[in-house]
């Protein structure tokens, strides 16, 4: 890899010659500006405002513009002669725990390579010291015309340096947080925890830039003359829609589990509830004492020991109807019973009169008949 800066790491009285190499690269697809009429390239030409002539890159320098518009020329030699220790040195100023570095400060990343055989020993010493201390080094260095802040850490067997923004370059998040007091329930936090646990971890190497891949495929198809515009994807409007947070979290958990091939407990509970509702149709029992049994039978328990709302409502309605039917039947039964009792009483009265007559006749016959004597 090509180095972009040569210098040294200043580690106390130890100096480690190093080369600075870019640790990252951009894979973004760049486009050119063209004239839509004929497809010609649109180019920007660097022209001097005074004589109107186009100027080559070798003839272009730097200058500082003052408030009145006048320009003060600044050369690379002027910058190189500035009395700063970091002009060609990465000067380590302290060692701190890695979690003390705010990720908001992270900028470009570089690899530090040992520059020459004599640099191998002090380079390895600093690398192993960083490993054992489990700390990172905070350093200052100058690059591209300005002094910068950096963080040195170990990546595999290499010392990497992350450029850091200065603390005063980090803007305070004023007016960014939601306004007003917002309360979050424990149940919502539990569902959020469940969703995070379901999503779990991901192999960072498996993540790809799908947009870039789609653009590359489109360019390839256009170059071969076989490009067909894809069907436009349906996108739901993002703003202005009020959602049920709990329902959205539950649905997200089910979707995450389904994407991982796991059976969703929430989906199973929903299926059990639906099955319970289907079995909740109960035929009323034609007995006055059966209404309570019907009501109890019409409210089966759902998964997890909780009653289904729909099943309970159906059971209450069925029980109410059964109770009314039983009341009407009970009233009818009482009326019939009274009529039957009256008829039975009348019949019993007639039967009693007949019995008295028969008893009187039997007594008369006894008196008329002579008694037989029993001989000793």
PDB file of C-alpha atoms in Angstrom, residues 48-213:
ATOM      1  CA  UNK A  48      -7.628  33.260 -13.434  1.00  0.00           C
ATOM      2  CA  UNK A  49     -10.019  36.109 -12.710  1.00  0.00           C
ATOM      3  CA  UNK A  50      -7.488  38.765 -13.721  1.00  0.00           C
ATOM      4  CA  UNK A  51      -6.427  37.663 -17.211  1.00  0.00           C
ATOM      5  CA  UNK A  52      -9.141  35.093 -18.009  1.00  0.00           C
ATOM      6  CA  UNK A  53      -6.513  32.462 -18.857  1.00  0.00           C
ATOM      7  CA  UNK A  54      -6.880  28.789 -17.906  1.00  0.00           C
ATOM      8  CA  UNK A  55      -4.269  27.841 -15.278  1.00  0.00           C
ATOM      9  CA  UNK A  56      -2.492  24.468 -14.972  1.00  0.00           C
ATOM     10  CA  UNK A  57      -2.385  22.668 -11.630  1.00  0.00           C
ATOM     11  CA  UNK A  58       1.369  23.222 -11.270  1.00  0.00           C
ATOM     12  CA  UNK A  59       0.803  26.981 -11.350  1.00  0.00           C
ATOM     13  CA  UNK A  60      -1.817  26.979  -8.588  1.00  0.00           C
ATOM     14  CA  UNK A  61      -0.841  27.775  -4.997  1.00  0.00           C
ATOM     15  CA  UNK A  62      -2.582  28.624  -1.706  1.00  0.00           C
ATOM     16  CA  UNK A  63      -3.621  31.957  -0.293  1.00  0.00           C
ATOM     17  CA  UNK A  64      -5.594  33.337   2.641  1.00  0.00           C
ATOM     18  CA  UNK A  65      -8.415  35.767   1.848  1.00  0.00           C
ATOM     19  CA  UNK A  66      -8.863  38.614   4.302  1.00  0.00           C
ATOM     20  CA  UNK A  67     -12.110  40.432   5.105  1.00  0.00           C
ATOM     21  CA  UNK A  68     -11.477  43.128   2.472  1.00  0.00           C
ATOM     22  CA  UNK A  69     -10.962  40.516  -0.273  1.00  0.00           C
ATOM     23  CA  UNK A  70      -7.198  40.822  -0.511  1.00  0.00           C
ATOM     24  CA  UNK A  71      -5.213  37.567  -0.764  1.00  0.00           C
ATOM     25  CA  UNK A  72      -2.103  36.715   1.286  1.00  0.00           C
ATOM     26  CA  UNK A  73      -0.041  33.999  -0.481  1.00  0.00           C
ATOM     27  CA  UNK A  74       0.937  30.973   1.683  1.00  0.00           C
ATOM     28  CA  UNK A  75       3.533  28.478   0.442  1.00  0.00           C
ATOM     29  CA  UNK A  76       4.262  24.901   1.524  1.00  0.00           C
ATOM     30  CA  UNK A  77       7.662  26.117   2.770  1.00  0.00           C
ATOM     31  CA  UNK A  78       5.922  28.620   5.038  1.00  0.00           C
ATOM     32  CA  UNK A  79       3.850  25.852   6.597  1.00  0.00           C
ATOM     33  CA  UNK A  80       6.841  23.496   6.942  1.00  0.00           C
ATOM     34  CA  UNK A  81       8.826  26.118   8.895  1.00  0.00           C
ATOM     35  CA  UNK A  82       6.154  26.582  11.556  1.00  0.00           C
ATOM     36  CA  UNK A  83       7.600  25.910  15.058  1.00  0.00           C
ATOM     37  CA  UNK A  84       5.354  22.957  15.957  1.00  0.00           C
ATOM     38  CA  UNK A  85       6.683  19.586  17.116  1.00  0.00           C
ATOM     39  CA  UNK A  86       4.027  17.647  15.237  1.00  0.00           C
ATOM     40  CA  UNK A  87       5.045  18.779  11.744  1.00  0.00           C
ATOM     41  CA  UNK A  88       6.706  15.398  11.119  1.00  0.00           C
ATOM     42  CA  UNK A  89       5.949  13.615  14.356  1.00  0.00           C
ATOM     43  CA  UNK A  90       2.987  11.777  15.875  1.00  0.00           C
ATOM     44  CA  UNK A  91       3.460  12.899  19.463  1.00  0.00           C
ATOM     45  CA  UNK A  92       1.789  10.678  22.082  1.00  0.00           C
ATOM     46  CA  UNK A  93       0.481  12.837  24.931  1.00  0.00           C
ATOM     47  CA  UNK A  94      -1.344  10.290  27.119  1.00  0.00           C
ATOM     48  CA  UNK A  95      -2.778   6.774  27.464  1.00  0.00           C
ATOM     49  CA  UNK A  96      -6.470   6.410  28.351  1.00  0.00           C
ATOM     50  CA  UNK A  97      -9.151   3.661  28.452  1.00  0.00           C
ATOM     51  CA  UNK A  98     -10.777   3.249  25.048  1.00  0.00           C
ATOM     52  CA  UNK A  99     -14.269   4.003  26.388  1.00  0.00           C
ATOM     53  CA  UNK A 100     -13.154   7.541  27.264  1.00  0.00           C
ATOM     54  CA  UNK A 101     -13.003   8.393  23.557  1.00  0.00           C
ATOM     55  CA  UNK A 102     -16.350   9.658  22.303  1.00  0.00           C
ATOM     56  CA  UNK A 103     -17.235   7.829  19.040  1.00  0.00           C
ATOM     57  CA  UNK A 104     -18.504  11.179  17.728  1.00  0.00           C
ATOM     58  CA  UNK A 105     -14.878  12.276  17.511  1.00  0.00           C
ATOM     59  CA  UNK A 106     -13.866   9.408  15.196  1.00  0.00           C
ATOM     60  CA  UNK A 107     -12.614  10.490  11.780  1.00  0.00           C
ATOM     61  CA  UNK A 108     -10.417   8.881   9.114  1.00  0.00           C
ATOM     62  CA  UNK A 109      -8.454   5.705   9.941  1.00  0.00           C
ATOM     63  CA  UNK A 110      -4.838   4.909   9.073  1.00  0.00           C
ATOM     64  CA  UNK A 111      -2.340   2.055   9.518  1.00  0.00           C
ATOM     65  CA  UNK A 112       1.082   2.895  10.947  1.00  0.00           C
ATOM     66  CA  UNK A 113       3.797   0.788   9.333  1.00  0.00           C
ATOM     67  CA  UNK A 114       7.334   0.467  10.707  1.00  0.00           C
ATOM     68  CA  UNK A 115       9.657   2.337   8.355  1.00  0.00           C
ATOM     69  CA  UNK A 116      12.815   0.252   8.105  1.00  0.00           C
ATOM     70  CA  UNK A 117      14.422  -2.621  10.061  1.00  0.00           C
ATOM     71  CA  UNK A 118      15.523  -0.393  12.949  1.00  0.00           C
ATOM     72  CA  UNK A 119      11.901   0.573  13.611  1.00  0.00           C
ATOM     73  CA  UNK A 120      10.721  -3.019  14.103  1.00  0.00           C
ATOM     74  CA  UNK A 121      11.809  -3.352  17.765  1.00  0.00           C
ATOM     75  CA  UNK A 122      10.369  -0.068  19.172  1.00  0.00           C
ATOM     76  CA  UNK A 123       7.240  -0.541  17.009  1.00  0.00           C
ATOM     77  CA  UNK A 124       6.667  -4.008  18.518  1.00  0.00           C
ATOM     78  CA  UNK A 125       7.353  -2.668  22.024  1.00  0.00           C
ATOM     79  CA  UNK A 126       4.666   0.037  21.688  1.00  0.00           C
ATOM     80  CA  UNK A 127       2.205  -2.445  20.172  1.00  0.00           C
ATOM     81  CA  UNK A 128       2.624  -4.984  22.983  1.00  0.00           C
ATOM     82  CA  UNK A 129       2.479  -2.252  25.649  1.00  0.00           C
ATOM     83  CA  UNK A 130      -0.853  -1.061  24.251  1.00  0.00           C
ATOM     84  CA  UNK A 131      -2.156  -4.647  24.209  1.00  0.00           C
ATOM     85  CA  UNK A 132      -1.162  -5.366  27.801  1.00  0.00           C
ATOM     86  CA  UNK A 133      -2.448  -2.080  29.208  1.00  0.00           C
ATOM     87  CA  UNK A 134      -5.757  -2.374  27.322  1.00  0.00           C
ATOM     88  CA  UNK A 135      -5.537   1.341  26.677  1.00  0.00           C
ATOM     89  CA  UNK A 136      -5.287   3.588  23.668  1.00  0.00           C
ATOM     90  CA  UNK A 137      -2.793   6.358  23.027  1.00  0.00           C
ATOM     91  CA  UNK A 138      -3.925   9.938  22.420  1.00  0.00           C
ATOM     92  CA  UNK A 139      -1.577  11.758  20.059  1.00  0.00           C
ATOM     93  CA  UNK A 140      -1.183  14.985  18.090  1.00  0.00           C
ATOM     94  CA  UNK A 141       0.076  15.156  14.510  1.00  0.00           C
ATOM     95  CA  UNK A 142       0.068  17.527  11.525  1.00  0.00           C
ATOM     96  CA  UNK A 143      -1.388  16.490   8.178  1.00  0.00           C
ATOM     97  CA  UNK A 144      -2.582  18.432   5.119  1.00  0.00           C
ATOM     98  CA  UNK A 145      -1.831  21.854   6.516  1.00  0.00           C
ATOM     99  CA  UNK A 146      -3.299  21.529   9.981  1.00  0.00           C
ATOM    100  CA  UNK A 147      -2.612  19.945  13.353  1.00  0.00           C
ATOM    101  CA  UNK A 148      -4.884  17.078  14.243  1.00  0.00           C
ATOM    102  CA  UNK A 149      -5.767  14.822  17.153  1.00  0.00           C
ATOM    103  CA  UNK A 150      -5.409  11.043  16.882  1.00  0.00           C
ATOM    104  CA  UNK A 151      -5.996   7.790  18.764  1.00  0.00           C
ATOM    105  CA  UNK A 152      -3.597   4.851  18.439  1.00  0.00           C
ATOM    106  CA  UNK A 153      -4.836   1.316  19.058  1.00  0.00           C
ATOM    107  CA  UNK A 154      -3.837  -2.242  18.108  1.00  0.00           C
ATOM    108  CA  UNK A 155      -5.604  -4.036  15.234  1.00  0.00           C
ATOM    109  CA  UNK A 156      -4.334  -7.616  14.906  1.00  0.00           C
ATOM    110  CA  UNK A 157      -0.526  -7.105  14.797  1.00  0.00           C
ATOM    111  CA  UNK A 158      -0.622  -3.537  13.492  1.00  0.00           C
ATOM    112  CA  UNK A 159      -0.888  -0.153  15.189  1.00  0.00           C
ATOM    113  CA  UNK A 160      -3.811   1.781  13.729  1.00  0.00           C
ATOM    114  CA  UNK A 161      -4.477   5.477  14.156  1.00  0.00           C
ATOM    115  CA  UNK A 162      -7.913   7.084  14.054  1.00  0.00           C
ATOM    116  CA  UNK A 163      -8.053  10.775  13.340  1.00  0.00           C
ATOM    117  CA  UNK A 164     -10.127  12.539  15.986  1.00  0.00           C
ATOM    118  CA  UNK A 165     -12.066  15.756  15.819  1.00  0.00           C
ATOM    119  CA  UNK A 166     -11.091  18.335  18.392  1.00  0.00           C
ATOM    120  CA  UNK A 167     -13.535  18.527  21.321  1.00  0.00           C
ATOM    121  CA  UNK A 168     -14.684  21.994  20.266  1.00  0.00           C
ATOM    122  CA  UNK A 169     -15.594  20.605  16.825  1.00  0.00           C
ATOM    123  CA  UNK A 170     -18.348  18.440  18.316  1.00  0.00           C
ATOM    124  CA  UNK A 171     -21.653  20.310  18.322  1.00  0.00           C
ATOM    125  CA  UNK A 172     -23.880  20.149  21.401  1.00  0.00           C
ATOM    126  CA  UNK A 173     -27.162  18.282  20.689  1.00  0.00           C
ATOM    127  CA  UNK A 174     -29.368  21.246  21.560  1.00  0.00           C
ATOM    128  CA  UNK A 175     -32.954  21.020  20.350  1.00  0.00           C
ATOM    129  CA  UNK A 176     -32.479  17.483  19.022  1.00  0.00           C
ATOM    130  CA  UNK A 177     -34.126  15.419  21.784  1.00  0.00           C
ATOM    131  CA  UNK A 178     -37.965  15.066  21.800  1.00  0.00           C
ATOM    132  CA  UNK A 179     -39.691  17.975  23.496  1.00  0.00           C
ATOM    133  CA  UNK A 180     -41.889  17.375  26.546  1.00  0.00           C
ATOM    134  CA  UNK A 181     -41.953  14.481  28.955  1.00  0.00           C
ATOM    135  CA  UNK A 182     -42.390  11.036  27.389  1.00  0.00           C
ATOM    136  CA  UNK A 183     -43.081   8.007  29.592  1.00  0.00           C
ATOM    137  CA  UNK A 184     -42.201   4.465  28.587  1.00  0.00           C
ATOM    138  CA  UNK A 185     -43.920   1.489  30.220  1.00  0.00           C
ATOM    139  CA  UNK A 186     -42.104  -1.565  31.530  1.00  0.00           C
ATOM    140  CA  UNK A 187     -44.051  -3.800  29.124  1.00  0.00           C
ATOM    141  CA  UNK A 188     -42.780  -1.752  26.177  1.00  0.00           C
ATOM    142  CA  UNK A 189     -39.203  -2.009  27.444  1.00  0.00           C
ATOM    143  CA  UNK A 190     -39.631  -5.780  27.855  1.00  0.00           C
ATOM    144  CA  UNK A 191     -40.774  -6.087  24.243  1.00  0.00           C
ATOM    145  CA  UNK A 192     -37.879  -3.911  23.076  1.00  0.00           C
ATOM    146  CA  UNK A 193     -35.484  -6.178  25.003  1.00  0.00           C
ATOM    147  CA  UNK A 194     -37.103  -9.229  23.397  1.00  0.00           C
ATOM    148  CA  UNK A 195     -36.670  -7.692  19.935  1.00  0.00           C
ATOM    149  CA  UNK A 196     -32.996  -6.906  20.592  1.00  0.00           C
ATOM    150  CA  UNK A 197     -32.420 -10.442  21.881  1.00  0.00           C
ATOM    151  CA  UNK A 198     -34.145 -11.911  18.808  1.00  0.00           C
ATOM    152  CA  UNK A 199     -32.123  -9.822  16.350  1.00  0.00           C
ATOM    153  CA  UNK A 200     -28.996 -10.793  18.279  1.00  0.00           C
ATOM    154  CA  UNK A 201     -25.565 -10.218  16.753  1.00  0.00           C
ATOM    155  CA  UNK A 202     -24.425 -10.116  13.146  1.00  0.00           C
ATOM    156  CA  UNK A 203     -21.208 -10.982  11.360  1.00  0.00           C
ATOM    157  CA  UNK A 204     -19.949  -7.596  10.186  1.00  0.00           C
ATOM    158  CA  UNK A 205     -18.251  -9.231   7.188  1.00  0.00           C
ATOM    159  CA  UNK A 206     -21.672 -10.411   5.955  1.00  0.00           C
ATOM    160  CA  UNK A 207     -23.002  -6.872   5.533  1.00  0.00           C
ATOM    161  CA  UNK A 208     -22.865  -5.528   1.976  1.00  0.00           C
ATOM    162  CA  UNK A 209     -23.758  -2.332   0.145  1.00  0.00           C
ATOM    163  CA  UNK A 210     -26.898  -3.481  -1.689  1.00  0.00           C
ATOM    164  CA  UNK A 211     -27.439  -0.071  -3.291  1.00  0.00           C
ATOM    165  CA  UNK A 212     -23.984  -0.082  -4.872  1.00  0.00           C
ATOM    166  CA  UNK A 213     -24.510  -3.653  -6.126  1.00  0.00           C
TER     167      UNK A 213
END
